[in-house]
mmCIF file of C-alpha atoms and ligand atoms in Angstrom:
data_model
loop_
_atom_site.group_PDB
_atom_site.id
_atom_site.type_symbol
_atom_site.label_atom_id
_atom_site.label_comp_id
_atom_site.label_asym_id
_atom_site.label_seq_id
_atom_site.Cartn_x
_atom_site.Cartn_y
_atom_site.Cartn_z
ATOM 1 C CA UNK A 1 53.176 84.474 31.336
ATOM 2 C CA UNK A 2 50.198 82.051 31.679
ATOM 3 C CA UNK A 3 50.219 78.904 29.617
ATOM 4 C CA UNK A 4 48.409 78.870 26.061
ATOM 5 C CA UNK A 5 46.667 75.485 27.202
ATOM 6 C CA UNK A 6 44.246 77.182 30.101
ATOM 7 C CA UNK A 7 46.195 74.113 32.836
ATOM 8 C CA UNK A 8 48.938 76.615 34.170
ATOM 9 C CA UNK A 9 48.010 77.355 37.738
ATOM 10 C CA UNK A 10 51.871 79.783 38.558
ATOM 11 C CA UNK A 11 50.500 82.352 36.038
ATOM 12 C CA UNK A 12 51.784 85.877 38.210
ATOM 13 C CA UNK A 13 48.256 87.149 38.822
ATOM 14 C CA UNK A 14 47.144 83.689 40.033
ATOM 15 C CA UNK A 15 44.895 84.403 43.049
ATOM 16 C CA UNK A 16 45.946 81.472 44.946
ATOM 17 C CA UNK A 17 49.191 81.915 44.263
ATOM 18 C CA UNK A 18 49.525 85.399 45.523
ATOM 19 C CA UNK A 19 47.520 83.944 48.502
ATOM 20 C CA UNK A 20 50.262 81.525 49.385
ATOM 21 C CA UNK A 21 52.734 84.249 48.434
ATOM 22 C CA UNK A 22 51.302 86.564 51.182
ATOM 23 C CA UNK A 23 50.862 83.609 53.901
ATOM 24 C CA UNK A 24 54.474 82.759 52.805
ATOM 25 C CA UNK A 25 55.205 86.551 53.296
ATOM 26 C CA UNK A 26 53.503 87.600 56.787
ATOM 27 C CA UNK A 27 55.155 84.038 58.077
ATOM 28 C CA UNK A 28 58.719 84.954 57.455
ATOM 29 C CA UNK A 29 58.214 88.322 58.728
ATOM 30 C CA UNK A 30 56.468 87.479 61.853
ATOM 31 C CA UNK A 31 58.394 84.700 62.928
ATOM 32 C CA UNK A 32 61.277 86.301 64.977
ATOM 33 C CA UNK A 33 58.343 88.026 67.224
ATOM 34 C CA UNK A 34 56.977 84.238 67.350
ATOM 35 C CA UNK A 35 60.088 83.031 69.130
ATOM 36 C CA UNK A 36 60.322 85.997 71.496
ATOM 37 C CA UNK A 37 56.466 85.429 72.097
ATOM 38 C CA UNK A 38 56.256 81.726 72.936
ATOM 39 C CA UNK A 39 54.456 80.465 70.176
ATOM 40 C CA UNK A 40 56.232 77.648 68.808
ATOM 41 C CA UNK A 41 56.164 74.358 71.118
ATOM 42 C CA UNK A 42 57.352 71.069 70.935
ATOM 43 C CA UNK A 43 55.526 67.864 70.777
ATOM 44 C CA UNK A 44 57.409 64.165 70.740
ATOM 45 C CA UNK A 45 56.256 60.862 69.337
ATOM 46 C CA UNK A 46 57.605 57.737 70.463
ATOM 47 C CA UNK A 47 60.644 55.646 69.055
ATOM 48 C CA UNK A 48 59.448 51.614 69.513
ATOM 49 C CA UNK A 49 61.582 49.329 70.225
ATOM 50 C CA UNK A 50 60.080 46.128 68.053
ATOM 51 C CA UNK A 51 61.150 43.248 69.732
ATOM 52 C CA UNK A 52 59.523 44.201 73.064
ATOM 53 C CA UNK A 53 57.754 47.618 72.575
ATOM 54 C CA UNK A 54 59.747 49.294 74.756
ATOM 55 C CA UNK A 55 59.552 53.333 73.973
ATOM 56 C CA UNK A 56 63.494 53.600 73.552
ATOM 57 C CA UNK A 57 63.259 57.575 72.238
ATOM 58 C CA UNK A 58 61.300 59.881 71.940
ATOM 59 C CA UNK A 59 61.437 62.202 68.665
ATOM 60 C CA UNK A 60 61.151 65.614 69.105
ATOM 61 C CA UNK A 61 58.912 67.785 66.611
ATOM 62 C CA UNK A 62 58.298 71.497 66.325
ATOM 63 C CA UNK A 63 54.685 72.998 66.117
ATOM 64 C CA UNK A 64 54.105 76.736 65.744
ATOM 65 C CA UNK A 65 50.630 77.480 67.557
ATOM 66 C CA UNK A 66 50.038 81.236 65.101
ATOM 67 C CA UNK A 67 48.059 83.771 66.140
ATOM 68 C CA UNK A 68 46.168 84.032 62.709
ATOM 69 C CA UNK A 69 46.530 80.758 61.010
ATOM 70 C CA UNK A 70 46.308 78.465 63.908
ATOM 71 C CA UNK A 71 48.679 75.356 64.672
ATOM 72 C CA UNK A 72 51.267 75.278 62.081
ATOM 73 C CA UNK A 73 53.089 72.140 60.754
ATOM 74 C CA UNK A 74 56.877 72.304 60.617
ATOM 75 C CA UNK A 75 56.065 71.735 56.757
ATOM 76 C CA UNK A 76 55.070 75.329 56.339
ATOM 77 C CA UNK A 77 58.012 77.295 58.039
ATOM 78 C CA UNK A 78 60.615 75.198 58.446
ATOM 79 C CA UNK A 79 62.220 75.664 54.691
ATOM 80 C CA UNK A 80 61.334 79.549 55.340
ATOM 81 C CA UNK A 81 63.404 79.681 58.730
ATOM 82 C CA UNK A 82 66.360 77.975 56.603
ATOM 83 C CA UNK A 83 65.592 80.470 53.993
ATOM 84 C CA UNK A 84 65.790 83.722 56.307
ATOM 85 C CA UNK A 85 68.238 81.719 58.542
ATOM 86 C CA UNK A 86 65.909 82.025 61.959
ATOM 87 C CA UNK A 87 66.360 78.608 61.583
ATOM 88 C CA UNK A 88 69.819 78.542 63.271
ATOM 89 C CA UNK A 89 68.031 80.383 66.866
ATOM 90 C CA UNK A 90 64.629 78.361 66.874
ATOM 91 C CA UNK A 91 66.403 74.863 66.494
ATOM 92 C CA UNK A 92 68.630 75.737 69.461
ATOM 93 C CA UNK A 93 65.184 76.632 71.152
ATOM 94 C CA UNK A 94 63.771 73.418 70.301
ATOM 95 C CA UNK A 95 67.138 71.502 71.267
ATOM 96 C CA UNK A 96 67.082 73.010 74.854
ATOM 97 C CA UNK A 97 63.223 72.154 75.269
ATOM 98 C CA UNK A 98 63.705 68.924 74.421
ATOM 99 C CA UNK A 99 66.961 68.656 76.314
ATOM 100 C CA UNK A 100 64.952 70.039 79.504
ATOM 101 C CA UNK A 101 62.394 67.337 78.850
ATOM 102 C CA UNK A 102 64.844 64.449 78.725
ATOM 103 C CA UNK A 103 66.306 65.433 81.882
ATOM 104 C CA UNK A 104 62.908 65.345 83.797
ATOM 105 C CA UNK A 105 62.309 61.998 82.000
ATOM 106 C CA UNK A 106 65.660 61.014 83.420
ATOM 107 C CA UNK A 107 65.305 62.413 86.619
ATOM 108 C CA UNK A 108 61.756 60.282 86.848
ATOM 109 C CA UNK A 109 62.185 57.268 84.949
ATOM 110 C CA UNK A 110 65.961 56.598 85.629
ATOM 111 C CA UNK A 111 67.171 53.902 83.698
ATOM 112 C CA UNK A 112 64.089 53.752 82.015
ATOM 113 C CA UNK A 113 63.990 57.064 80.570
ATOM 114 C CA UNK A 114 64.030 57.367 76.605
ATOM 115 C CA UNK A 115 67.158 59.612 75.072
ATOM 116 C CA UNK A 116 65.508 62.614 73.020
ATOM 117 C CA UNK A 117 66.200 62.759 69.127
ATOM 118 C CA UNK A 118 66.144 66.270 67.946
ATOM 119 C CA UNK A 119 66.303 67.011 63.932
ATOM 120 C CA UNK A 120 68.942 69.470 62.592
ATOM 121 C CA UNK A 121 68.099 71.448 59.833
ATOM 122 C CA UNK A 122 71.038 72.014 57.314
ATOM 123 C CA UNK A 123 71.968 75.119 58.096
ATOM 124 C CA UNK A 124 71.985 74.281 61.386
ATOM 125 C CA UNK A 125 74.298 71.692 60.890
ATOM 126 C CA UNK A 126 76.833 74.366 58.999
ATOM 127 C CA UNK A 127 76.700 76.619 62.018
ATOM 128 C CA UNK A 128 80.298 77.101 62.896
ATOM 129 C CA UNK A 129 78.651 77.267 66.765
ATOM 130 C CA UNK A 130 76.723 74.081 66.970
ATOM 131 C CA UNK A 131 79.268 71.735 68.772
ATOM 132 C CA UNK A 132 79.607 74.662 71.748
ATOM 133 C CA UNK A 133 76.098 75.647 71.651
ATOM 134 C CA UNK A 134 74.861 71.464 71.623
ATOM 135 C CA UNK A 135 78.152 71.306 74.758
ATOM 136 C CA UNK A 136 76.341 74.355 76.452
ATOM 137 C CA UNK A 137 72.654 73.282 76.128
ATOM 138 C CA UNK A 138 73.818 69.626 77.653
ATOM 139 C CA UNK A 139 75.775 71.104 80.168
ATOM 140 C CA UNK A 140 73.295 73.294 81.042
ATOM 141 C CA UNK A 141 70.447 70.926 81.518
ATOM 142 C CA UNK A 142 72.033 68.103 83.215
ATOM 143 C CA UNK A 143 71.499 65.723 80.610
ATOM 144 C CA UNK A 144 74.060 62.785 79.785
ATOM 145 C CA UNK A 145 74.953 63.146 76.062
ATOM 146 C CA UNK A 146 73.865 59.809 75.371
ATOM 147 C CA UNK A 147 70.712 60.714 76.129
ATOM 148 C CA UNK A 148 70.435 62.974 72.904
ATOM 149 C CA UNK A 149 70.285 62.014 69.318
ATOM 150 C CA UNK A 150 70.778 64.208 66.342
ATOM 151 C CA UNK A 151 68.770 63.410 63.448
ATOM 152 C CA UNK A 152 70.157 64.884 60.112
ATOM 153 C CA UNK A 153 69.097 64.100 56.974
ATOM 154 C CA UNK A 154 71.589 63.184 53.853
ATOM 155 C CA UNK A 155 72.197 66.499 52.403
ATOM 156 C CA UNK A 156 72.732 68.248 56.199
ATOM 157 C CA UNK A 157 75.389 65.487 56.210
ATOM 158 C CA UNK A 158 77.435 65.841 53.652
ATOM 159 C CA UNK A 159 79.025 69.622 54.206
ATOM 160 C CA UNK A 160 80.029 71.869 51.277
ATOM 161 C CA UNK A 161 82.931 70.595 49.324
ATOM 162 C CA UNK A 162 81.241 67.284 49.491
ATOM 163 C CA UNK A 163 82.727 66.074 52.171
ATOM 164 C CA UNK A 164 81.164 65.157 55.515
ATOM 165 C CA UNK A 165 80.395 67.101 58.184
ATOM 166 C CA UNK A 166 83.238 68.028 60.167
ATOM 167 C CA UNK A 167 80.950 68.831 63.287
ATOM 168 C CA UNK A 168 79.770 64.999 63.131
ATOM 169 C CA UNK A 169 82.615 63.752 64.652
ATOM 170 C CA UNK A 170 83.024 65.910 67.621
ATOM 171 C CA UNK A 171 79.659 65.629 68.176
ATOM 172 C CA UNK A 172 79.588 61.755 68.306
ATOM 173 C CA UNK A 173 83.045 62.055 70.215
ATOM 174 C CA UNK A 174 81.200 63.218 72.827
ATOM 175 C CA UNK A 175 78.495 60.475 73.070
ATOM 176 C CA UNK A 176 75.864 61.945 71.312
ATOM 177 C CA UNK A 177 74.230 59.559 68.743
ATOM 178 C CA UNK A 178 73.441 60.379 64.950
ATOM 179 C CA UNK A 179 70.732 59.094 63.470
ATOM 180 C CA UNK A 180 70.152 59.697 59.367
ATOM 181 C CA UNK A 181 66.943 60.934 58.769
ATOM 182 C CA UNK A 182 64.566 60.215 55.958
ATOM 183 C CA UNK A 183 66.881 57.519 54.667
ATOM 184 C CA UNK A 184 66.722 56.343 50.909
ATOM 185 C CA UNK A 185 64.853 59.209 49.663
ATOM 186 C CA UNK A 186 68.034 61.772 49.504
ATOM 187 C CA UNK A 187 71.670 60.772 47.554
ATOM 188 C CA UNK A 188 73.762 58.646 49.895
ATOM 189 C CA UNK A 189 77.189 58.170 49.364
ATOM 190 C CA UNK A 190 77.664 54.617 50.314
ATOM 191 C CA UNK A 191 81.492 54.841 50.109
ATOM 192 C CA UNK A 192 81.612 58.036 52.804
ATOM 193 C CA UNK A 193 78.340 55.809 55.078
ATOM 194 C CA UNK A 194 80.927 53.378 55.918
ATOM 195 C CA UNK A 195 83.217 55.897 57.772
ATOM 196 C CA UNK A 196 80.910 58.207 59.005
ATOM 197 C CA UNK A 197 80.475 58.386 62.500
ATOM 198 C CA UNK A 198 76.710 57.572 62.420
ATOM 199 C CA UNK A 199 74.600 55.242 64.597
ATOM 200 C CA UNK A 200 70.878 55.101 63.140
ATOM 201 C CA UNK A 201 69.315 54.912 60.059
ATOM 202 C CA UNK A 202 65.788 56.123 59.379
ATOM 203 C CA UNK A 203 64.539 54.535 56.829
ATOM 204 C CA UNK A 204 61.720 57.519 55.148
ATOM 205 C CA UNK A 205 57.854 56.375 55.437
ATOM 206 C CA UNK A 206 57.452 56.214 51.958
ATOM 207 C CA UNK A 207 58.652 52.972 52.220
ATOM 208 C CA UNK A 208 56.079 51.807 54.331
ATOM 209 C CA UNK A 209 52.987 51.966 52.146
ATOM 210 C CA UNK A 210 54.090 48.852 50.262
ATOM 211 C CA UNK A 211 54.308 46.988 53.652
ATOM 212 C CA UNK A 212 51.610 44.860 53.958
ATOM 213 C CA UNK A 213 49.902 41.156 55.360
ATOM 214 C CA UNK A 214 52.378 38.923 53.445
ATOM 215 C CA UNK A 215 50.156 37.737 50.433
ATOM 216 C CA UNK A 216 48.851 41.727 49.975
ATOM 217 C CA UNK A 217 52.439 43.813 50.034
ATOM 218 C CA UNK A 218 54.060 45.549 47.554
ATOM 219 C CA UNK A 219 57.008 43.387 46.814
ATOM 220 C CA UNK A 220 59.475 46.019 45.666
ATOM 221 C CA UNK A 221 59.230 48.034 48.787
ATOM 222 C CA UNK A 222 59.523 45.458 50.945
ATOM 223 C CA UNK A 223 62.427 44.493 49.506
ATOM 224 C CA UNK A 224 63.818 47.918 49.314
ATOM 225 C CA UNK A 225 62.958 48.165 53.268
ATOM 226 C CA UNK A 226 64.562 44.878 53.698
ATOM 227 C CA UNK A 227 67.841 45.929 52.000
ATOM 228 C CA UNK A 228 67.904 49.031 53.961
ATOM 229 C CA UNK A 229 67.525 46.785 57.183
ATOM 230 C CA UNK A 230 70.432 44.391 55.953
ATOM 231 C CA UNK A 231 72.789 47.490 54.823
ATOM 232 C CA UNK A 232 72.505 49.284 58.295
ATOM 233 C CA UNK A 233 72.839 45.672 60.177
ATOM 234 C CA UNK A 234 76.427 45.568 57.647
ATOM 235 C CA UNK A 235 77.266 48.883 58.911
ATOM 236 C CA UNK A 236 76.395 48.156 62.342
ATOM 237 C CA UNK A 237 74.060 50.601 63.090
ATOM 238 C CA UNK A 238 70.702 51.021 64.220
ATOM 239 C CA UNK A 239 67.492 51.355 62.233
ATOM 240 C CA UNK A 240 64.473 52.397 62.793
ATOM 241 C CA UNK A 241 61.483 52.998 60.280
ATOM 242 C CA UNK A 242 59.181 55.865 59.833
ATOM 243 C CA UNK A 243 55.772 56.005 59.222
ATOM 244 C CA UNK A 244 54.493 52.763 60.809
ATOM 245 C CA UNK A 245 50.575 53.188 60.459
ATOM 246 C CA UNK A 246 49.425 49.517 60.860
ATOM 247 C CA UNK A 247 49.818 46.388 63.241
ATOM 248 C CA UNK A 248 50.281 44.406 59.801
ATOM 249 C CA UNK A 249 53.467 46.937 59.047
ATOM 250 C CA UNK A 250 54.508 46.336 62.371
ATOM 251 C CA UNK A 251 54.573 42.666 62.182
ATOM 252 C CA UNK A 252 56.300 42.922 58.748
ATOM 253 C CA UNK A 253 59.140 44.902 60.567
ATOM 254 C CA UNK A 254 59.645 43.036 63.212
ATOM 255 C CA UNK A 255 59.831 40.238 60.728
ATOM 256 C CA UNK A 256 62.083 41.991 58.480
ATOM 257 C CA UNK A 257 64.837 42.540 61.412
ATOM 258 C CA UNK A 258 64.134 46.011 61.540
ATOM 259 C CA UNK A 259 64.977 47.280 65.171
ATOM 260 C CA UNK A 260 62.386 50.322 65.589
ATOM 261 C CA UNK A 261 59.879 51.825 64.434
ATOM 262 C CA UNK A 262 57.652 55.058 64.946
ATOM 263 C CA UNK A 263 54.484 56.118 63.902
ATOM 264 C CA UNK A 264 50.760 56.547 64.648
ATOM 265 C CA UNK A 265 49.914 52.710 65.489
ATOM 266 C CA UNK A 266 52.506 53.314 68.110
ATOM 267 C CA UNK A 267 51.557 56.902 68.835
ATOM 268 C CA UNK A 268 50.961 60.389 67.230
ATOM 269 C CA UNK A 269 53.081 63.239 68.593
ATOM 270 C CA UNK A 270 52.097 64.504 71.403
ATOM 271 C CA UNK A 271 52.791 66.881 74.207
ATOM 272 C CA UNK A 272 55.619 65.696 76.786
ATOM 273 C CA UNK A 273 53.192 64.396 79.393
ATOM 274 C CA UNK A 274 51.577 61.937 77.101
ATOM 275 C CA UNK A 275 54.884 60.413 77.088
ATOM 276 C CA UNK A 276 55.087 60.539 80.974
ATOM 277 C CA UNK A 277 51.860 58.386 80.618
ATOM 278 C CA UNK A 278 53.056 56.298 78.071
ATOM 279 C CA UNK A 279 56.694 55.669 80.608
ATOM 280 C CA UNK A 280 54.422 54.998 83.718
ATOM 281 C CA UNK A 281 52.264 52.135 81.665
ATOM 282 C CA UNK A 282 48.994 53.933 82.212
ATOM 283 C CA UNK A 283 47.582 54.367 78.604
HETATM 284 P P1 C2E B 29 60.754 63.939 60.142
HETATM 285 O O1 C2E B 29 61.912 64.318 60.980
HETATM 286 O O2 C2E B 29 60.955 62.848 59.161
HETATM 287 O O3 C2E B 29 59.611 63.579 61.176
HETATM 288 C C1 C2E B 29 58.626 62.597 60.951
HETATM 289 C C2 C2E B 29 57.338 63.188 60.451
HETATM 290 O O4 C2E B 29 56.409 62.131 60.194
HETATM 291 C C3 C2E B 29 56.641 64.102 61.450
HETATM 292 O O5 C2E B 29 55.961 65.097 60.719
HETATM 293 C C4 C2E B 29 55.628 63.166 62.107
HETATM 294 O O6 C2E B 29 54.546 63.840 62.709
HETATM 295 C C5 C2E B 29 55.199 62.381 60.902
HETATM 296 N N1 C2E B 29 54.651 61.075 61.250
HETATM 297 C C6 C2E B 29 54.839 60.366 62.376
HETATM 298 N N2 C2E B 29 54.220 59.173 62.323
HETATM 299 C C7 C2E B 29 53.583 59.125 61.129
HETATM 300 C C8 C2E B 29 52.750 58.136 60.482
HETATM 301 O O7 C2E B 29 52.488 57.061 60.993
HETATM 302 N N3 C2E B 29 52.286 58.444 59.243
HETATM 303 C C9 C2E B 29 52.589 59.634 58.635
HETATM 304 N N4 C2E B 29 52.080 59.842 57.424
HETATM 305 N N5 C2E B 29 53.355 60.581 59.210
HETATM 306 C C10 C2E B 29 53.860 60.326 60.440
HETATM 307 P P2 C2E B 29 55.950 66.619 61.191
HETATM 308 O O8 C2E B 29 55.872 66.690 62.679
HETATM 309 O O9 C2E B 29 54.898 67.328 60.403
HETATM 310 O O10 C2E B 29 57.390 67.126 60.764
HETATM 311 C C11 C2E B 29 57.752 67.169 59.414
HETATM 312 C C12 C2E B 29 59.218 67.405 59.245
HETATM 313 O O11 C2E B 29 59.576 68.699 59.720
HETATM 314 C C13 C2E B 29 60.092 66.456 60.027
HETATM 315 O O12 C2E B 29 60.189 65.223 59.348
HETATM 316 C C14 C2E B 29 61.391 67.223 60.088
HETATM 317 O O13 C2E B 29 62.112 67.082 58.892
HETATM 318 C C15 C2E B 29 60.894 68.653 60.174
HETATM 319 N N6 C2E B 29 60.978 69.097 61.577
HETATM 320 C C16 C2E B 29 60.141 68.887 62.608
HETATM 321 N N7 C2E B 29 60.584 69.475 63.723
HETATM 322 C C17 C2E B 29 61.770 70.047 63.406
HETATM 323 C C18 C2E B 29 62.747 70.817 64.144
HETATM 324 O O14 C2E B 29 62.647 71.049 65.357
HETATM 325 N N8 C2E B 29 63.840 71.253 63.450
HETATM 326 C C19 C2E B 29 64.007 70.968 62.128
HETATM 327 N N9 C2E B 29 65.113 71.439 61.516
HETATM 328 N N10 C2E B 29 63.125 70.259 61.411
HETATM 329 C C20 C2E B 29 62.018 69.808 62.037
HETATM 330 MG MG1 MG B 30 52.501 66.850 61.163
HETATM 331 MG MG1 MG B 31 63.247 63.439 62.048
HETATM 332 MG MG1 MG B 32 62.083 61.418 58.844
#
């Protein structure tokens, strides 16, 4: 199986490939102990309102702290949760954490307390008991519904039979807000966009590396990143931009009519009393 030209690096005895394939391996089959043990946590990074710098949101992100590999990026078990569907039990984990969060932020910061935006994996999004389960975990924490955002990306979005998520609606019926995740890097379907019963775009940080001082930038993605601003402003809906590294990017937004952004020159994720810190103004 390995390549006649000496560059194939998937031959099957590849060393470093059956490396990853173990990792890969002991990951999948120790992650239903991980849940039971406490080993996954939660961190959140700011959503920034541009005009003012107000932290809106928050944006809640799942770590797994392993026992033998160390802190874990959702990069390198989120797709294997989806695959062995453990997926479906650690989001609702990380949608009641979060959920418990927001409701101490609430409790503390009243009016000024940020909403929590929680991603949905697609499978998630399929479950046949997300609506109760999403009804429970609010219920059960005390927490308004407009205080929660659901982030999902294109694909989650769009159900089987190509048509949109039936789930959406009741979910947004109740006052929960959905934001698009990762926007302009999956297949949108404009037509279905204009019924859907989202509220935020995200436009995908990709975008951002083009975004520069004026006489420096990449004009095609700012112009992409402008269109994207302009389309969501047509819809009537939110947007917010990923990725934002740099003051210069910042300024550009802001510029651009974009309405938030997130990112390291605002903040890096962090755990939930940085953004207690961030709330009382003492940073
Ligand atoms: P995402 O939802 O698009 O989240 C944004 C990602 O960008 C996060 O990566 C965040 O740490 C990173 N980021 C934030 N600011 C910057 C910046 O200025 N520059 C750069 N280069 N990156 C920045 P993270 O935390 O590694 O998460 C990766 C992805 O994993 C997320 O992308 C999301 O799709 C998924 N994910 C995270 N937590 C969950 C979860 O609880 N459930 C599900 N289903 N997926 C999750
Ligand atoms: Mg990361
Ligand atoms: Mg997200
Ligand atoms: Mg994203």
């Amino acid at each position: 199986w390995a390549k006649a030209d000496g560059k194939s690096r998937w031959a099957l005895y590849d060393p470093e490939r059956n490396a990853r394939e173990v990792a890969r391996f002991t990951l999948s089959a120790t992650m239903p102990r991980a849940l039971e043990r406490d080993e996954f946590y939660v961190e959140y990074q700011p959503l920034v309102r541009l005009e003012d710098s107000t932290v809106v949101g928050v944006e809640a992100l799942v770590r797994w702290q392993h026992p033998e590999f160390g802190r874990l990026a959702p990069d390198r078990f989120i797709e294997l949760a989806e695959e062995t569907g453990l997926i479906v039990p650690l989001g609702r984990w990380v949608l009641r954490k979060a959920c418990e969060e927001a409701r101490r932020w609430l409790v503390e910061f009243g009016d000024a307390a940020p909403f929590v935006s929680v991603n949905l994996a697609v499978r998630q999004s399929r479950d046949p008991e997300l609506v109760r389960d999403v009804k429970r975990i609010l219920d059960e924490c005390a927490l308004p519904p407009h205080h929660l955002q659901l982030e999902l990306t294109e694909s989650a979005i769009m159900g089987t039979a190509d048509e949109p998520l039936e789930s959406l609606r009741a979910l947004s019926d109740m006052g929960i807000k959905i934001a698009i995740d990762d926007f302009g890097t999956g297949y949108s379907n404009l037509a279905y966009l204009k019924h859907l019963p989202v509220h935020e775009l995200k436009i995908a940080g990709s975008f951002m590396e083009g975004l520069r001082a004026a006489d420096e930038e990449d004009p095609v993605d700012s112009q992409i990143v402008a269109t994207l601003v302009q389309l969501a402003h047509a819809l009537r809906l939110g947007v917010t931009a990923e990725g934002v590294e740099t003051p210069a990017q910042a300024k550009r937004l802001h510029r651009i009519g974009c309405d938030t952004g997130q990112g390291w020159f605002f903040a890096r994720p962090g755990p939930p009393d940085a953004i207690d810190s961030l709330l009382r103004g003492d940073l």
